[in-house]
Coordinates of C-alpha atoms in Angstrom, one line a residue:
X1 CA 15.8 -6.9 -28.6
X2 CA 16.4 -10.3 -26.8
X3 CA 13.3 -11.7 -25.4
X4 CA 13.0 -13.1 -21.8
X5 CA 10.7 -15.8 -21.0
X6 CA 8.1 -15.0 -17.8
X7 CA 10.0 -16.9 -15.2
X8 CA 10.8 -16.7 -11.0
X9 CA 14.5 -16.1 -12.4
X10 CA 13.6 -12.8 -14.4
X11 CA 10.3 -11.9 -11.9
X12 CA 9.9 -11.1 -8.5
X13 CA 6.4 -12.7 -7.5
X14 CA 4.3 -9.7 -5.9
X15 CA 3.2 -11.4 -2.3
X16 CA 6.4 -13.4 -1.8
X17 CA 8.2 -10.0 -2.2
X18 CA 5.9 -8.1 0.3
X19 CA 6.3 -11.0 2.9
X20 CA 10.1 -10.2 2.6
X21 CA 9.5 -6.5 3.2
X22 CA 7.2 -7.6 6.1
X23 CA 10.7 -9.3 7.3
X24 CA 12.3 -6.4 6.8
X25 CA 10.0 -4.8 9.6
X26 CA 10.6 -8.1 12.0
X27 CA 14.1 -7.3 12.0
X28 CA 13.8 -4.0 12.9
X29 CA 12.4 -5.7 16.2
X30 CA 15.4 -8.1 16.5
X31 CA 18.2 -5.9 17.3
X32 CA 19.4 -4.9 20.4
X33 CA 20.2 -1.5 19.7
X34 CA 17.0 0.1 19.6
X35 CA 14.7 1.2 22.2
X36 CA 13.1 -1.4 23.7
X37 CA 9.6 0.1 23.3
X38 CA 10.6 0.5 19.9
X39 CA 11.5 -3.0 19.4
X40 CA 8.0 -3.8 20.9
X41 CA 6.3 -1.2 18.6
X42 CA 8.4 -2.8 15.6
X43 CA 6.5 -6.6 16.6
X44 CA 3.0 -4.6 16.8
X45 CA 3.8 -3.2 13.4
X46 CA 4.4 -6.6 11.9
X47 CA 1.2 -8.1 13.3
X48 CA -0.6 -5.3 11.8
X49 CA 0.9 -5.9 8.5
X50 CA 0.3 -9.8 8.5
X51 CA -3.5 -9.2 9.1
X52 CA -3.8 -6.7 5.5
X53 CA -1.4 -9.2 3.9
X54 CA -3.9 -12.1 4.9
X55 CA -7.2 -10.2 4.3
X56 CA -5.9 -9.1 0.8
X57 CA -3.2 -11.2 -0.6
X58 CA -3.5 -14.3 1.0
X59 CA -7.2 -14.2 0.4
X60 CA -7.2 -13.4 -3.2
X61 CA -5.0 -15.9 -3.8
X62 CA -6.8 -18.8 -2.1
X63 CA -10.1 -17.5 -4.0
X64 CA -8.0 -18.2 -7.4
X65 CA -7.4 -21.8 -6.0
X66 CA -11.7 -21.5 -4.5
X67 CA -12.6 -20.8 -8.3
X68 CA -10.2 -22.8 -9.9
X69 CA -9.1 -19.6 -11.8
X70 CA -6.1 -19.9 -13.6
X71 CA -3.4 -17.1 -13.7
X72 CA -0.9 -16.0 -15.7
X73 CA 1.5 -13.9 -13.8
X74 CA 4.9 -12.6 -14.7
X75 CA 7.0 -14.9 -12.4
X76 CA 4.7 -18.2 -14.0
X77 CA 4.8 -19.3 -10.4
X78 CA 1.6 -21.5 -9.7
X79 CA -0.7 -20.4 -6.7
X80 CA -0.6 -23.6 -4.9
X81 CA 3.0 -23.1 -5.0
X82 CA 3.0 -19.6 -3.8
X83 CA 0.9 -20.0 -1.1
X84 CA 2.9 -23.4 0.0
X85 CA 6.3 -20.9 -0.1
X86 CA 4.0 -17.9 1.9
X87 CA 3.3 -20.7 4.3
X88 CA 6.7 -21.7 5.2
X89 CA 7.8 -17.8 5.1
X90 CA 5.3 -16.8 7.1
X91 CA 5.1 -19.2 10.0
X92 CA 9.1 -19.1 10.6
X93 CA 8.3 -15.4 11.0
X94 CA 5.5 -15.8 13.3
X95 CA 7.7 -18.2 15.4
X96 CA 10.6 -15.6 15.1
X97 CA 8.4 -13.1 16.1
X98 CA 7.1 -15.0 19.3
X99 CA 10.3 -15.8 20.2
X100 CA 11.4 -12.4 20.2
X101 CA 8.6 -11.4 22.5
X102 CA 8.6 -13.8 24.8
X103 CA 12.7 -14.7 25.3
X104 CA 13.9 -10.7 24.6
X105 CA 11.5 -8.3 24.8
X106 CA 9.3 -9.2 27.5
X107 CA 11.9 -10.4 29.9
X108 CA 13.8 -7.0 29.2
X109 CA 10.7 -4.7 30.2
X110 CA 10.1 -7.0 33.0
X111 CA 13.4 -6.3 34.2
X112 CA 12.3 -2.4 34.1
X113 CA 9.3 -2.8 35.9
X114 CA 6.7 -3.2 32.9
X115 CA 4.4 -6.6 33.1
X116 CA 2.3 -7.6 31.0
X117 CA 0.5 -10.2 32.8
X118 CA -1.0 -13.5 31.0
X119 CA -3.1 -16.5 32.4
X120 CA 0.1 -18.4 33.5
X121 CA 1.4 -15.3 35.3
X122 CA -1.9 -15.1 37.7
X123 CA -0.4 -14.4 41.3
X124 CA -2.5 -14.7 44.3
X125 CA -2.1 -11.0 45.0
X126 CA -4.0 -10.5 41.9
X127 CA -7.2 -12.9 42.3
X128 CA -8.9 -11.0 44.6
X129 CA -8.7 -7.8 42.0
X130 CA -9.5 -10.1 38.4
X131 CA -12.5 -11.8 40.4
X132 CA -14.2 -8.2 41.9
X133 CA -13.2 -6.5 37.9
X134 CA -14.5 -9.7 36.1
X135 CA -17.7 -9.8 37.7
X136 CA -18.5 -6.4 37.2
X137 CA -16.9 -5.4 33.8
X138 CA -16.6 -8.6 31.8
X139 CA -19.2 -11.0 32.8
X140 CA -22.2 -9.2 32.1
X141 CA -20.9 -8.8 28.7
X142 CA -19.6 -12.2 27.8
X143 CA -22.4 -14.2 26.1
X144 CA -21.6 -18.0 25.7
X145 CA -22.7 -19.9 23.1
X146 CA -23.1 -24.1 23.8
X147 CA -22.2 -26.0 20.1
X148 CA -24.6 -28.6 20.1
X149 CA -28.0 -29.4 17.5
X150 CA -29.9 -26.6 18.5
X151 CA -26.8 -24.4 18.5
X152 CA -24.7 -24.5 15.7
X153 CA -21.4 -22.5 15.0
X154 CA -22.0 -19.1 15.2
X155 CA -20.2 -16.8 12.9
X156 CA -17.5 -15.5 13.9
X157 CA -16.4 -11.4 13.1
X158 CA -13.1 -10.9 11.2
X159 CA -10.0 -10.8 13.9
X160 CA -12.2 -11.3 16.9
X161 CA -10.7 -12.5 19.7
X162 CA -12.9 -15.7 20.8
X163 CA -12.8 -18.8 23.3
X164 CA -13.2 -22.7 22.7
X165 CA -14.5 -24.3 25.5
X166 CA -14.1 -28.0 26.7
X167 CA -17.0 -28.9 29.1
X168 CA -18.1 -31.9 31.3
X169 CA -21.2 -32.3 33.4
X170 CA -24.7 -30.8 32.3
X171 CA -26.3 -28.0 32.2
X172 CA -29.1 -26.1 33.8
X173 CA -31.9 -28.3 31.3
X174 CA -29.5 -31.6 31.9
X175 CA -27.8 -31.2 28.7
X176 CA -24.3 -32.7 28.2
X177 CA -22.7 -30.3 26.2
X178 CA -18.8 -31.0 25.0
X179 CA -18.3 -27.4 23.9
X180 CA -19.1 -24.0 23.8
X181 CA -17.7 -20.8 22.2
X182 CA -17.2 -17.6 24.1
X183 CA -16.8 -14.2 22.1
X184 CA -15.1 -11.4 23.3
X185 CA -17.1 -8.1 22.7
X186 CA -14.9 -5.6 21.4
X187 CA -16.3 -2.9 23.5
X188 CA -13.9 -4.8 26.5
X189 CA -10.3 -3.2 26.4
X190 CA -8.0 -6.4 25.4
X191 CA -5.4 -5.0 27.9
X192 CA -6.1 -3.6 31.5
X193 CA -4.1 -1.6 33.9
X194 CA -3.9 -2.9 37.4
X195 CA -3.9 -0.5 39.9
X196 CA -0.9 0.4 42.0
X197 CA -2.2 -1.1 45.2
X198 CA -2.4 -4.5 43.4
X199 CA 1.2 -4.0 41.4
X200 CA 2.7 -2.5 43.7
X201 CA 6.0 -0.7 42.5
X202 CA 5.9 -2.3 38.9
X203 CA 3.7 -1.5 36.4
X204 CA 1.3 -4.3 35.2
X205 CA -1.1 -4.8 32.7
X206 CA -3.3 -8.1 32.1
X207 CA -4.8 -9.5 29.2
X208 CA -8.3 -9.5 28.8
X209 CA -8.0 -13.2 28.2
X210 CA -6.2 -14.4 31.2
X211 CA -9.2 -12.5 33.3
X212 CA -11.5 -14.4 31.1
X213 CA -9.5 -17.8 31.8
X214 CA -9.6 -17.2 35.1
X215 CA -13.0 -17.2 35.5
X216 CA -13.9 -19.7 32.8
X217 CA -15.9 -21.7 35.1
X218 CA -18.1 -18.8 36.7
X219 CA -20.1 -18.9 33.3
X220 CA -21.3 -22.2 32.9
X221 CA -22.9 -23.1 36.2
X222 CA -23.2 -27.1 37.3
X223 CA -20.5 -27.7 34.2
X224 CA -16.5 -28.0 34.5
X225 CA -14.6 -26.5 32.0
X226 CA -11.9 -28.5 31.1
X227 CA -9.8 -26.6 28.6
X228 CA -10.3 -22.8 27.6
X229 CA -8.1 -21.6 24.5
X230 CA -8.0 -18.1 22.6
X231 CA -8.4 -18.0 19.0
X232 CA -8.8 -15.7 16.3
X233 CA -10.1 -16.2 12.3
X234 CA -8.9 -13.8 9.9
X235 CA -11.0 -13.5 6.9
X236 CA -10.9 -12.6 3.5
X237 CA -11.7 -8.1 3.3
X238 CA -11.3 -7.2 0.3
X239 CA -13.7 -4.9 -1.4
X240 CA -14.9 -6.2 -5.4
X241 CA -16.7 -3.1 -7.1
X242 CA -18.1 -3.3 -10.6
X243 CA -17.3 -1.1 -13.4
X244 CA -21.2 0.1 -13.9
X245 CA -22.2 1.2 -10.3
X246 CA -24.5 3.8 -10.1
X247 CA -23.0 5.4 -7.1
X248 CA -20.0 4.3 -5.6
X249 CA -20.2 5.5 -1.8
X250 CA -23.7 3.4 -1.9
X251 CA -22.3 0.2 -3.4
X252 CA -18.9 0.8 -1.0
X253 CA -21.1 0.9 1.9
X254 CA -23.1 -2.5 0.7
X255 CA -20.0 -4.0 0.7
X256 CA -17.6 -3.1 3.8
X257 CA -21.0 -5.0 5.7
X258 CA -19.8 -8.3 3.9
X259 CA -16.0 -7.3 5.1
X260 CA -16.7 -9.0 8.3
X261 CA -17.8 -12.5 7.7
X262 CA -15.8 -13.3 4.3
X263 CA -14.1 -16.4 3.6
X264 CA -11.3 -17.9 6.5
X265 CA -7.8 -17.6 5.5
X266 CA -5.6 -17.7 8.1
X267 CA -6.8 -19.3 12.3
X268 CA -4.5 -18.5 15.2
X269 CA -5.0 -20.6 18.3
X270 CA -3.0 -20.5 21.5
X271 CA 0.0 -23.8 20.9
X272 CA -1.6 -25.6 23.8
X273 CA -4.8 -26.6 22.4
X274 CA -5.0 -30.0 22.2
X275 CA -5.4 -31.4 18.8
X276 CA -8.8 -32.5 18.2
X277 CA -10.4 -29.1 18.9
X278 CA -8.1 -27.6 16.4
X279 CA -8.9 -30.3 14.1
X280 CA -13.0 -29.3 15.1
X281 CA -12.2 -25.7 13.7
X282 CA -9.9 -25.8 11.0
X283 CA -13.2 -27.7 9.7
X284 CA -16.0 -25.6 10.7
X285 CA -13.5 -22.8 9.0
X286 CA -13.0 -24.7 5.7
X287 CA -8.7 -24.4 6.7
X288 CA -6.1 -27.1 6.5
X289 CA -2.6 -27.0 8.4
X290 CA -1.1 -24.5 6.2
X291 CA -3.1 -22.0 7.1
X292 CA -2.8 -22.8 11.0
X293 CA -0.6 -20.7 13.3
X294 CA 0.0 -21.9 16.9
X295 CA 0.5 -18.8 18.7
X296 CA 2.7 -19.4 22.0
X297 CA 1.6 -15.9 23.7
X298 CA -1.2 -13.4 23.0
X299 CA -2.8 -13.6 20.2
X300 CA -3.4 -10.2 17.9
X301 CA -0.1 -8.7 19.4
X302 CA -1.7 -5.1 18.1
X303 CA -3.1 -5.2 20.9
X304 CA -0.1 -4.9 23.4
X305 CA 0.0 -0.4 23.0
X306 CA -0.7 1.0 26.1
X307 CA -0.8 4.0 27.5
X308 CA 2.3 3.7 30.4
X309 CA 4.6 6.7 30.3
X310 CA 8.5 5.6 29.8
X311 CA 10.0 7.9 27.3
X312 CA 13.6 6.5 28.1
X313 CA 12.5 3.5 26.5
X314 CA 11.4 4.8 23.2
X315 CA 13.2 6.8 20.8
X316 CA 14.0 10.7 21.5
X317 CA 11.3 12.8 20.5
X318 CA 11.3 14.5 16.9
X319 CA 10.7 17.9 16.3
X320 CA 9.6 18.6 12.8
X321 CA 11.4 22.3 12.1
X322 CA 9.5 25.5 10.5
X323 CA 11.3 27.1 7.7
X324 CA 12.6 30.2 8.5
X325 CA 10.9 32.2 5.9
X326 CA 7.7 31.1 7.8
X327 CA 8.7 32.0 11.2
X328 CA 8.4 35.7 10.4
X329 CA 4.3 36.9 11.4
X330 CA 3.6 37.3 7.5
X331 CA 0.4 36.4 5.5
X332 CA 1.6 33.1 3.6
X333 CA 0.2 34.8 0.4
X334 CA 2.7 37.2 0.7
X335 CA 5.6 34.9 0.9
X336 CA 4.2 32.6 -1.5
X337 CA 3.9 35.4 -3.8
X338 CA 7.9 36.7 -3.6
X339 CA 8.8 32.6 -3.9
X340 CA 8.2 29.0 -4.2
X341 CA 8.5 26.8 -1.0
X342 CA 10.1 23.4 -0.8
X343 CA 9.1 21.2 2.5
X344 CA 10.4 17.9 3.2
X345 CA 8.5 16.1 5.6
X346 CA 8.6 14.7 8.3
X347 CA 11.4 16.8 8.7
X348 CA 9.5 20.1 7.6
X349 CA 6.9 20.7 9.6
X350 CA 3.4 20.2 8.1
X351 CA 1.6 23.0 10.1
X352 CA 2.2 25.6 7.0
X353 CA 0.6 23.7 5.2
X354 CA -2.5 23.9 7.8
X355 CA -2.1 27.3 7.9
X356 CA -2.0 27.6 4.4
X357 CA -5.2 26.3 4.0
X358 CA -6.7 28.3 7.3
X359 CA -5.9 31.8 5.8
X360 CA -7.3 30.9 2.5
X361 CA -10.7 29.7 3.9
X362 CA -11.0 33.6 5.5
X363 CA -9.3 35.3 2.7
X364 CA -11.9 37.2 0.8
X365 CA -10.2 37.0 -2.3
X366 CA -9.9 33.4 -2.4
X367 CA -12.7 32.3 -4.5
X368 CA -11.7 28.1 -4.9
X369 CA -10.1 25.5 -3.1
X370 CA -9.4 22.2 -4.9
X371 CA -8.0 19.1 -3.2
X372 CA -7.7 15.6 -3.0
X373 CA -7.5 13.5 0.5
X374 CA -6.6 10.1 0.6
X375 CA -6.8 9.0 4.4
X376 CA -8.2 12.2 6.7
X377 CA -11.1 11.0 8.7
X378 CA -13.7 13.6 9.8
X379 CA -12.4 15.3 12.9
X380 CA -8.8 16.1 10.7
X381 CA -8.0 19.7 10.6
X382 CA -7.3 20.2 7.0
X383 CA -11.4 18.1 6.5
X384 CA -12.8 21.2 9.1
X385 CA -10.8 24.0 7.5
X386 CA -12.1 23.0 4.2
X387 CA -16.1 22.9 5.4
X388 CA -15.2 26.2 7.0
X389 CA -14.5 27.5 3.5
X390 CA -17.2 26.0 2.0
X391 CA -19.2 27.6 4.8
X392 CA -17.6 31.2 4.1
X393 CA -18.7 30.5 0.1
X394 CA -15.3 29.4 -1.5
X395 CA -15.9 26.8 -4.0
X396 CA -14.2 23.5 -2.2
X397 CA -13.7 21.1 -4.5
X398 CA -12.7 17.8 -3.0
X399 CA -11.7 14.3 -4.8
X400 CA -12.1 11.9 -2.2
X401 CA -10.6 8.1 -2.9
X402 CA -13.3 6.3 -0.4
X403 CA -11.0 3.1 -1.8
X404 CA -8.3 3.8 0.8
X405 CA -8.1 0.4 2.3
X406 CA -9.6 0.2 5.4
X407 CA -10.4 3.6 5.7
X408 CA -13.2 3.5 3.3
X409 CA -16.0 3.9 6.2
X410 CA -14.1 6.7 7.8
X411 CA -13.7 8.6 4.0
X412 CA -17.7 7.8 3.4
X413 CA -17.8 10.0 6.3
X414 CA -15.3 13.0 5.3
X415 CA -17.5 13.0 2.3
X416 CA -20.7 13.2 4.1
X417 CA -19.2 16.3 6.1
X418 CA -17.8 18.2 3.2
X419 CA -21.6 17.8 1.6
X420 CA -23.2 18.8 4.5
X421 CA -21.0 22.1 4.2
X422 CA -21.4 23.0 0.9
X423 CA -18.5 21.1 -0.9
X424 CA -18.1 19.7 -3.9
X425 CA -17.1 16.1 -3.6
X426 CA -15.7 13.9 -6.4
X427 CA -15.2 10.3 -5.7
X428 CA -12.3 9.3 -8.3
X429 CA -12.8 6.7 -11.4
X430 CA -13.9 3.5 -10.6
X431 CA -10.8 0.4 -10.9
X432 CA -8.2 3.2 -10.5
X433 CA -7.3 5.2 -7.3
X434 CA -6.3 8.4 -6.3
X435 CA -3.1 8.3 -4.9
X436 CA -1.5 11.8 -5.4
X437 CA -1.6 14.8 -3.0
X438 CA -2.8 17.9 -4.2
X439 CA -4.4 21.2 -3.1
X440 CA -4.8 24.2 -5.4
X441 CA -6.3 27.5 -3.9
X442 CA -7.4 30.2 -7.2
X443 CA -6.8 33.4 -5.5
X444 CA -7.7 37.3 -7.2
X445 CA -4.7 39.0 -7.4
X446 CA -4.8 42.2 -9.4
X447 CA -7.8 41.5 -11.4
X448 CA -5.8 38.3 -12.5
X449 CA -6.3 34.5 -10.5
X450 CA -3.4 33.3 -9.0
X451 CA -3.3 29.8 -8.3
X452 CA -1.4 28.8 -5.5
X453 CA -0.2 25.4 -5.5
X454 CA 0.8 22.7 -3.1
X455 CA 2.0 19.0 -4.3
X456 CA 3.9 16.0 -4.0
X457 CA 5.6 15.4 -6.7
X458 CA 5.6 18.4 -8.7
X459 CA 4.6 22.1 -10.2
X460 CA 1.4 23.2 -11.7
X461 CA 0.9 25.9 -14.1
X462 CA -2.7 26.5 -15.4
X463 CA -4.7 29.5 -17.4
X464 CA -7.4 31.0 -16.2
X465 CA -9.9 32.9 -18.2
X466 CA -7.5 33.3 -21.0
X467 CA -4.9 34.7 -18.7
X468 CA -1.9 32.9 -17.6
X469 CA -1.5 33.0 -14.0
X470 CA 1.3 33.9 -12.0
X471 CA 3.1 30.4 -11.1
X472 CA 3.6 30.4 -7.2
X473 CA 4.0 27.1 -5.5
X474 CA 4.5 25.0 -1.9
X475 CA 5.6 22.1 -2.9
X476 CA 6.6 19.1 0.0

């Protein structure tokens, strides 16, 4: 057998190939043909995707170059060299992005009465309204902090939306201060309705940080500000676990409170700051230019989902369909047991499934229910069916992977309810995950158990007590 060297001409490095999927998504938001909410939606998506790509991929890779670790990947492309390529990649996206937004997308809903409404955009119709809502529902939030001795940089939470300051004059103790910074709590909605008698006929939404601009001044009195510019830090999130932990939903929870303030990786700053200030923070961040990204518009484009009403503008609304065979008013044991089930979702509906689940929690001859959840918080359906089981003394069994990224706080919590209800709840093997969907429900059906089956990928067969049980399955 012939043997290739590791190489970029045999290999596909991992994170350059992701970014080009993340293009793949951009595009998506580039062509005319779609819905323009969807194209909007498609952007949002994107800027989602970025952030995990930076908080995982990015950062793992400038810790490498932190620790002066040396890798030996299949492609045998150096990490300097990756991340110089992921640079260039990803800020011609970001500008293609931006320029999607601001010279197509925005323009278009503007032109069907949707604004969204940024510092440069203020109209005197609108002071009146941003002065009356910032000084009762942002000011008394806002708390700024002056950078000088006593005061130095504060630290910033992962993706926050912040302010730099440029001052003059002196403060209430006769202080010249240069600069300040100016969080923005995330309890404040970063997008806000106006109401019709200040829009009018259109429909218009503001940033948070143009009302914030706006008012810059109002929050440091006897001082000028001379500049105010929106900026974000992303930071490294990824979660290390060792091998030997004695319990892992303890040791997850010690670390997701280290997710917030991990190493910089990425600082996005509205284009016109002026030079020196970015210089100031890519510093006090530990960044160089590379990782810089001059964001002409709002920064954290996630953020643009609102809750205006235009189903015109979006795609036509999908209907997953119901099998036929479970449209009759039938127990699903009893079709189950005369056939197996195929569903293909989306385009099955998933509700049997629910159902599924539902009867078997009340069935008195269910004795056990064993499944595996991968992302359902604690108010999901299938999570209260199966503490209703428990509750009604079925044997729940539940492997829970509390490593879903991102979701790990929310699955600590599924966890805790399941306990709480009687479950049994498995956490997985530590340095692998659990991936695979699975629900088995062991059923007594004429002094034999049945085991009714749902999965992803494929059947199940399994003996109980000696006795092979009857093979009856669900499968989507």
């Amino acid at each position: 057998m012939e043997h290739f060297q590791h190489s970029s001409d045999t290999y596909f490095n991992r994170e350059l190939s992701l970014i080009e999927f993340n293009r793949r998504v951009l595009a998506q938001a580039l062509d005319p043909d779609l819905p323009i909410l969807e194209r909007l939606n498609f952007l949002i998506i994107f800027s989602r995707n970025l952030d995990e790509f930076f908080e995982i991929r990015v950062a793992g890779l400038m810790k490498q170059l932190d620790l002066n670790a040396i890798t030996r990947t299949p492609d045998a492309i150096p990490t300097e060299q990756v991340l110089a390529e992921l640079s260039d990649k990803v800020h011609q996206a970001v500008k293609q992005q931006y320029d999607t937004l601001n010279y197509a997308i925005l323009p278009q809903l503007q032109s069907l009465g949707i604004h969204f409404i940024q510092y440069h955009d203020i109209l005197d119709k609108h002071k009146a309204w941003i002065a009356d809502y910032f000084a009762r529902q942002v000011q008394p939030v806002l708390t700024p902090i002056s950078l000088d001795p006593s005061h130095p940089f504060p630290r910033l939470v992962n993706k926050s939306l912040n302010f730099i300051v440029s001052l003059q004059g002196k403060d209430a103790f006769g202080r010249e201060i240069e600069m300040a910074i100016v969080p923005a709590p995330r309890s404040l909605p970063r997008l806000i309705n106006l109401p019709i008698e200040v829009a009018g006929s259109a429909t218009e939404h503001i940033f948070l940080t143009a009302i914030i601009q706006q008012h810059i001044n109002d929050l440091f009195p006897g001082m000028k500000a001379t500049g105010c510019y929106a900026f974000r830090v992303t930071r490294n999130a990824d979660l290390i676990l060792a091998e030997d932990v004695d319990d892992l939903a303890v040791a997850l929870k010690d670390e997701l409170s280290s997710r917030r303030f991990g190493r910089a990786v990425r600082l996005e700053i509205e284009d016109d700051c002026p030079q020196d200030i970015i210089d100031y923070l890519l510093s006090e961040f530990d960044l160089d230019e590379q990782q810089l990204y001059r964001i002409s518009g709002p920064i954290n484009l996630s953020r643009l989902t609102s809750s205006f009403d235009r189903p015109e503008l979006k795609y036509a609304p999908f209907a997953p369909v119901i099998p036929k065979i479970f449209r009759k008013q039938k127990p699903m044991f009893e079709i189950l047991k005369k056939q197996d089930v195929l569903l293909h979702h989306p385009f099955d509906s998933f509700q049997p499934v629910i159902n599924l689940l539902k009867e078997a929690a009340k069935d008195p001859n269910v004795l056990a229910i064993k499944q595996t959840l991968y992302r359902s918080g604690p108010d999901s359906e299938i999570v209260q069916v199966l503490a209703e089981a428990a509750r009604n003394g079925k044997e729940v069994t539940a492997v829970i992977e509390l490593r879903a990224r991102f979701d790990e706080e929310s699955n600590i919590m599924v966890a805790n309810v399941l306990q709480e209800a009687g479950a049994v709840v498995v956490y997985g093997i530590v340095g692998y995950k659990t991936h695979a969907k699975m629900i088995l429900i062991v059923r007594r059906e004429q002094d034999q158990l049945v085991g009714e089956f749902k999965h992803g990928v494929r059947q199940f067969e399994k003996s109980y007590d000696n006795q092979q049980a009857e093979q009856i399955s669900l499968m989507v």
